[in-house]
Short mmCIF file of C-alpha atoms in Angstrom, two decimals:
data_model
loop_
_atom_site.label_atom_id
_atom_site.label_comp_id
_atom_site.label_asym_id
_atom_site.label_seq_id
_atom_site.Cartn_x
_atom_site.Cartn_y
_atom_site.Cartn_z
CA UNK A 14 41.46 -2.86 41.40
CA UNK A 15 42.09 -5.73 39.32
CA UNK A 16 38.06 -6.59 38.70
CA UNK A 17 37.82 -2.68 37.60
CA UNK A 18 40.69 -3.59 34.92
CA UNK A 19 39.08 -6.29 33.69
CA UNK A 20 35.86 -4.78 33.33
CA UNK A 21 37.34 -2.04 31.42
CA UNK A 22 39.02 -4.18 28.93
CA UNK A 23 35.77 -6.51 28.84
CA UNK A 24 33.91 -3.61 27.51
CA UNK A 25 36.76 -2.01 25.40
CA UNK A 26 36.39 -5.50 23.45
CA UNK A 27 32.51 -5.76 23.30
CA UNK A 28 31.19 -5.77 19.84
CA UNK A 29 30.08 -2.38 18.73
CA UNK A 30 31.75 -0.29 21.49
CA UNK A 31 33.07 2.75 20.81
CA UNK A 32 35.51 5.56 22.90
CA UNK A 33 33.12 8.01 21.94
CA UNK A 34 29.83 7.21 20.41
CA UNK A 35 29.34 10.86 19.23
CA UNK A 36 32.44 10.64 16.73
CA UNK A 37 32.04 9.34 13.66
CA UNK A 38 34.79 7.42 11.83
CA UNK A 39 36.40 8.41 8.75
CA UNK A 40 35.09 5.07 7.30
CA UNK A 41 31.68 6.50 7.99
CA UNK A 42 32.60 9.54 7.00
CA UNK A 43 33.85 8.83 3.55
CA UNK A 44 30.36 6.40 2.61
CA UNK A 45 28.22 9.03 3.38
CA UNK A 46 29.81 11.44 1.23
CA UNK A 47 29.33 8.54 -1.92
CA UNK A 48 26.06 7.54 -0.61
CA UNK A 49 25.09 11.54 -1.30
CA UNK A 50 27.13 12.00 -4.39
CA UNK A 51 29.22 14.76 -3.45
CA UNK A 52 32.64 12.65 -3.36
CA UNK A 53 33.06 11.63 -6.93
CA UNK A 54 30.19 12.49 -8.86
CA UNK A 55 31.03 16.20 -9.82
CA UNK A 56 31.46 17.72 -12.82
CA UNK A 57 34.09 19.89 -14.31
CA UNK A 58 33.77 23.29 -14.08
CA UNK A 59 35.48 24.54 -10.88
CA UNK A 60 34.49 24.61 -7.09
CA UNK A 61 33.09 28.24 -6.48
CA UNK A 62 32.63 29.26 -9.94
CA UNK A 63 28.92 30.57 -10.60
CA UNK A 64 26.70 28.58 -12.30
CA UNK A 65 23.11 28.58 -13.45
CA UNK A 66 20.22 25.79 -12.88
CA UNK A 67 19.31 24.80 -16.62
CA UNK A 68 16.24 22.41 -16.16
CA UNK A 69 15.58 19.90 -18.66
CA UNK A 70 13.55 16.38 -19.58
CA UNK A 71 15.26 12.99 -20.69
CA UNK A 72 13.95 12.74 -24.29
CA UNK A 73 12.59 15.77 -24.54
CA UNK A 74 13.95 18.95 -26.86
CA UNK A 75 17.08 20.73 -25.57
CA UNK A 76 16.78 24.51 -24.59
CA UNK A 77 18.09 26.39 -28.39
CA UNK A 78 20.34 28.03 -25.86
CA UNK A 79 22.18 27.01 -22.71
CA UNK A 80 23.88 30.78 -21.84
CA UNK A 81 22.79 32.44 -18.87
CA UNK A 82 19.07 35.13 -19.17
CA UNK A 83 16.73 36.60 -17.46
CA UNK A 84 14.96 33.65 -16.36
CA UNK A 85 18.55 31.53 -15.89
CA UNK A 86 20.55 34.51 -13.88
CA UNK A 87 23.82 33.28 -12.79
CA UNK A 88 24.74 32.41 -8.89
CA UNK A 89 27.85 33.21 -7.41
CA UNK A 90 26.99 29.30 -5.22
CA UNK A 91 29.53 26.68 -4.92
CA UNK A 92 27.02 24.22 -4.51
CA UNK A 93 23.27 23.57 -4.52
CA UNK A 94 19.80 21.30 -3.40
CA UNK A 95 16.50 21.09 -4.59
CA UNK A 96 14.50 21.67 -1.56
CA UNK A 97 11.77 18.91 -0.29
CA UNK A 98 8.73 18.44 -1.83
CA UNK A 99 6.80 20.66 0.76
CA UNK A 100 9.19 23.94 0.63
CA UNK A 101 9.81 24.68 -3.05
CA UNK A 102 13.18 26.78 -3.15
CA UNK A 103 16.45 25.81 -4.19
CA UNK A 104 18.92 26.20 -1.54
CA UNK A 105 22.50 27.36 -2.74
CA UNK A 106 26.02 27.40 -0.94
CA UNK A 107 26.84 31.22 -1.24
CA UNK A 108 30.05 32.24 0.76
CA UNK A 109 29.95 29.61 3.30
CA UNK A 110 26.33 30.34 4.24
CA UNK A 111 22.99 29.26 3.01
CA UNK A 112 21.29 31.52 0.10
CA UNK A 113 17.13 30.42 -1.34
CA UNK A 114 15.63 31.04 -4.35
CA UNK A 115 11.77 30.04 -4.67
CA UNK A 116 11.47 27.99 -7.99
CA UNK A 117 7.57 27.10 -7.96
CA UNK A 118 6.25 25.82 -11.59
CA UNK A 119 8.08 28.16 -14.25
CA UNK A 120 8.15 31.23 -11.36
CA UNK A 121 11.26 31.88 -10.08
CA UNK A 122 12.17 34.32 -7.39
CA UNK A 123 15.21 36.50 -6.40
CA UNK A 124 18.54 34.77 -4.81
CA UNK A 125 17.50 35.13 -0.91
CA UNK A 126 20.37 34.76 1.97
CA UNK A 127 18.82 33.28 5.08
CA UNK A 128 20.01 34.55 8.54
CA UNK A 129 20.81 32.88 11.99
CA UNK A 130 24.28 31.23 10.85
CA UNK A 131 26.38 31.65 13.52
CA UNK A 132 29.40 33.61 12.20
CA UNK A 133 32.24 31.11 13.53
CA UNK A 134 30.09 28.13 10.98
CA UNK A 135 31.50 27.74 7.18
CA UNK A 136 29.51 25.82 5.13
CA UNK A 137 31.49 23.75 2.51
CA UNK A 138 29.52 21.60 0.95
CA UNK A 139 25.61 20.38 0.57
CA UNK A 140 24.67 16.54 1.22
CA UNK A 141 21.03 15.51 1.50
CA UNK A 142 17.33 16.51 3.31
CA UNK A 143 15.93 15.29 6.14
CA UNK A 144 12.91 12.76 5.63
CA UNK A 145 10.18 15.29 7.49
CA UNK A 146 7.32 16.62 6.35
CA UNK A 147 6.69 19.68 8.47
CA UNK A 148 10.53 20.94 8.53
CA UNK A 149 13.52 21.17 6.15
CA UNK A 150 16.53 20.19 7.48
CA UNK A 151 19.98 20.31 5.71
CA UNK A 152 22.90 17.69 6.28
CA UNK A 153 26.04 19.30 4.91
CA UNK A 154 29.34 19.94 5.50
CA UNK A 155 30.36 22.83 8.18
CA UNK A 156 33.82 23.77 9.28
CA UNK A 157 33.66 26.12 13.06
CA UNK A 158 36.28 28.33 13.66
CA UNK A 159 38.13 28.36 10.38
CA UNK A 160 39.34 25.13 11.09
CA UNK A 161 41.09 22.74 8.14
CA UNK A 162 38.82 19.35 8.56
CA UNK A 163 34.88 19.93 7.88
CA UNK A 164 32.59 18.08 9.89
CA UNK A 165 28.89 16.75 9.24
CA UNK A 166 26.17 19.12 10.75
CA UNK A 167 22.15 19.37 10.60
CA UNK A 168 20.94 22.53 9.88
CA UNK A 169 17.11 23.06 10.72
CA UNK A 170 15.71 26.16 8.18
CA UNK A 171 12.68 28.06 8.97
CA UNK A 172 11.02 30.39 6.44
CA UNK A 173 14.08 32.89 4.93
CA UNK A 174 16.11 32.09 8.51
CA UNK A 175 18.56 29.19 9.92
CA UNK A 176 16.89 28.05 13.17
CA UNK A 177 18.96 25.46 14.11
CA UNK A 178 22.93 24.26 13.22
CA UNK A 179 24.79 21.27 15.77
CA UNK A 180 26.99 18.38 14.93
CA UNK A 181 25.10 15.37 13.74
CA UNK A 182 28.03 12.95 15.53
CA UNK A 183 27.48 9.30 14.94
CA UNK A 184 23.84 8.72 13.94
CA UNK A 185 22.31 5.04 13.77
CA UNK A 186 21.36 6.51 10.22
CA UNK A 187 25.05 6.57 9.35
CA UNK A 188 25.54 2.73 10.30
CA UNK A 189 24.41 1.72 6.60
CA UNK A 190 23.09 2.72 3.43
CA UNK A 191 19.65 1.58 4.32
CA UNK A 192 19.10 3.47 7.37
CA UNK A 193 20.92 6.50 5.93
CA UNK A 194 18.22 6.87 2.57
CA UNK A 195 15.69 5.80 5.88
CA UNK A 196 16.24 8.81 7.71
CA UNK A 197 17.75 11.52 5.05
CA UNK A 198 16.47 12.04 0.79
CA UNK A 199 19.96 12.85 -1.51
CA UNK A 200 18.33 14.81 -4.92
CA UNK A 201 20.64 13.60 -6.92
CA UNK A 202 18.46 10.49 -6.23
CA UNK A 203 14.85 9.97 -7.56
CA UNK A 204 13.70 7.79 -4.45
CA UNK A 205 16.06 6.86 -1.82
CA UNK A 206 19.06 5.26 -3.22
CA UNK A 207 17.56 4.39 -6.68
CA UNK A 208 17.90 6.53 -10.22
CA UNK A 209 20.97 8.46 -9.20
CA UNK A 210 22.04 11.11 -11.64
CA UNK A 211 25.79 12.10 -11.72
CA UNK A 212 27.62 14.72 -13.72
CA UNK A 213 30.49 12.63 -14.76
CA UNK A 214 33.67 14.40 -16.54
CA UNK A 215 34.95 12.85 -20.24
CA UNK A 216 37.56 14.33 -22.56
CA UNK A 217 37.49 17.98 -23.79
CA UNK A 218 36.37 19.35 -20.30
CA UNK A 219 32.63 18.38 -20.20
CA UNK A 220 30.65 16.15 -18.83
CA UNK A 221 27.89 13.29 -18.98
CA UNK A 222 24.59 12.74 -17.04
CA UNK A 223 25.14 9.15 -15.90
CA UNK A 224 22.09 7.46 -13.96
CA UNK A 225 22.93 4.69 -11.49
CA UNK A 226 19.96 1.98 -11.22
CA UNK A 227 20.95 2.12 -7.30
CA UNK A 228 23.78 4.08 -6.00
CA UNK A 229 27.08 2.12 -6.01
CA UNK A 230 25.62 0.50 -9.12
CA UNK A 231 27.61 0.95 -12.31
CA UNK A 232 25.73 4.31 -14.22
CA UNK A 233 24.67 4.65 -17.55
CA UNK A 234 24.49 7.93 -19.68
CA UNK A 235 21.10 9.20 -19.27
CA UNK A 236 18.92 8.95 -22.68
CA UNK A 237 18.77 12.61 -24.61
CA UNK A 238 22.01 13.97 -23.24
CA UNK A 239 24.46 12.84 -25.85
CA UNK A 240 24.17 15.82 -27.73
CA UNK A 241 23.54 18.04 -25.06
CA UNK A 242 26.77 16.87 -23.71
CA UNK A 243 28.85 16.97 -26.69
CA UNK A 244 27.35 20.54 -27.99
CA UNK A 245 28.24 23.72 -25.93
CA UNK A 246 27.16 22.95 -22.29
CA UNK A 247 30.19 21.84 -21.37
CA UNK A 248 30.46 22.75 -17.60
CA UNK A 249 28.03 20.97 -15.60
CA UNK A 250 28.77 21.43 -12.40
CA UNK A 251 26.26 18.67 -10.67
CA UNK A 252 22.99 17.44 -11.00
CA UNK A 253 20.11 16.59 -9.18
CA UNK A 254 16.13 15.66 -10.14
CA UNK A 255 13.47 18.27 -9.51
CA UNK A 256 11.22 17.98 -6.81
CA UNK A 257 8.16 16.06 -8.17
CA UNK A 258 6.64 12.88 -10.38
CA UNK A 259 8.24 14.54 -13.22
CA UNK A 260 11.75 13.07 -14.84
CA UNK A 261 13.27 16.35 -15.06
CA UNK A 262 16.41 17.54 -13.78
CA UNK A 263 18.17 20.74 -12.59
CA UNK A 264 21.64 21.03 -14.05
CA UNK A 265 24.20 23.33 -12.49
CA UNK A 266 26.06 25.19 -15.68
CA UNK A 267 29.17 26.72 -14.81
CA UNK A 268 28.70 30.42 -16.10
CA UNK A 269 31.96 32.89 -16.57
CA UNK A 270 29.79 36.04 -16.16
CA UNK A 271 30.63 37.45 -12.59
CA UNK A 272 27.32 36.55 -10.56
CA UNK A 273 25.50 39.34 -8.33
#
């Protein structure tokens, strides 16, 4: 009895031993939310409000108008991410489930919901891509059961339908920011944790696109965006780079017209 004690507390105080390896700690938690950019680096129009993507070029002109058309329709989305080089659609957080919109050169499709969520999953927020090449595969936030406390989940999409949705747990790729830009790609960064745009709030209710050299770095506002930020886009909700060698970037524009 007493050798079964000890061996209990000998491997309670083992370095790196958990009570359950498939939990992951708040700590955890609460870097991989920074290390994506959803924690702190949103802008200031408010969660759930429609928005618009506006896409523009460091340097280049500025659209003569930033106001929702034809080609920029407003989304009734909370939140949204690029897709991965290999599946181009924007994926938007609609309702607590996924919505698609195929954004291929200057084409742009129709606001598509994809199917297969199970109907006791809320989605509540959008993190990063899985690093594959033959799959897309979501990290975001999910709450089950209309519980209070969201909870990291991978969500595997196929074509216009959710395949896949389980709790990622504690992954090694959560043990540090290496591993974690190793095994998932945040837009909001251009390659793994480097050039990170940010949609930063200032005074009067709008915001400035701020690039971090790595991500934890100190940003810097982007080049071309000073007037664009002091004009009349004033609520940029986030940010992220379009798919692609290209420096542009999607901006999210908070729109007041009710979206569809």
């Amino acid at each position: 009895m007493v050798s079964v004690l000890m061996g209990a507390i000998a491997s309670a105080l083992l370095p790196g031993c958990r009570a359950d390896p498939r939990v992951l700690s708040e700590e955890s938690r609460s870097e991989i939310l920074a290390w994506s950019g959803v924690r702190a680096h949103r802008g200031t129009a408010t969660a759930g409000s429609d928005m618009y993507l506006l896409t523009v070029r460091p340097g280049a002109p500025l659209p003569t108008t930033s106001r929702p058309s034809t080609e920029r329709r407003c989304i009734r989305a909370r939140a949204f991410l690029p897709g991965p080089d290999h599946d181009a659609r924007v994926f938007y957080l609609v309702d607590g489930g996924l919505h698609a919109q195929e954004r291929r050169g200057t084409g742009v499709g129709a606001v598509q919901p994809l199917a297969g969520l199970d109907g006791k999953l809320t989605i509540t927020d959008l993190l990063a891509l899985g690093n594959h090449k033959d799959k897309v595969e979501l990290l975001a936030l999910v709450r089950k059961n209309g519980q209070e406390t969201d909870h990291l989940w991978l969500i595997e999409i196929r074509a216009n339908r959710i395949v896949g949705a389980k709790p990622a747990g504690d992954l090694p790729a959560f043990h540090s920011k290496e591993a974690f830009f190793a095994r998932f790609h945040v837009p909001r960064c251009k390659h793994k944790d480097h050039r990170c745009v940010a949609a930063v709030p200032t005074s009067g209710k709008r915001s400035l696109i701020v690039e971090e050299p790595r991500r934890g770095q100190p940003g810097r506002p982007v080049s071309g965006f000073d007037t664009l930020a002091g004009n009349d886009i004033a609520g940029v909700k986030d940010a992220a780079w379009v798919p692609g060698e290209s420096d542009e970037l999607y901006l999210a524009i908070g729109c007041r017209a009710r979206a569809p």
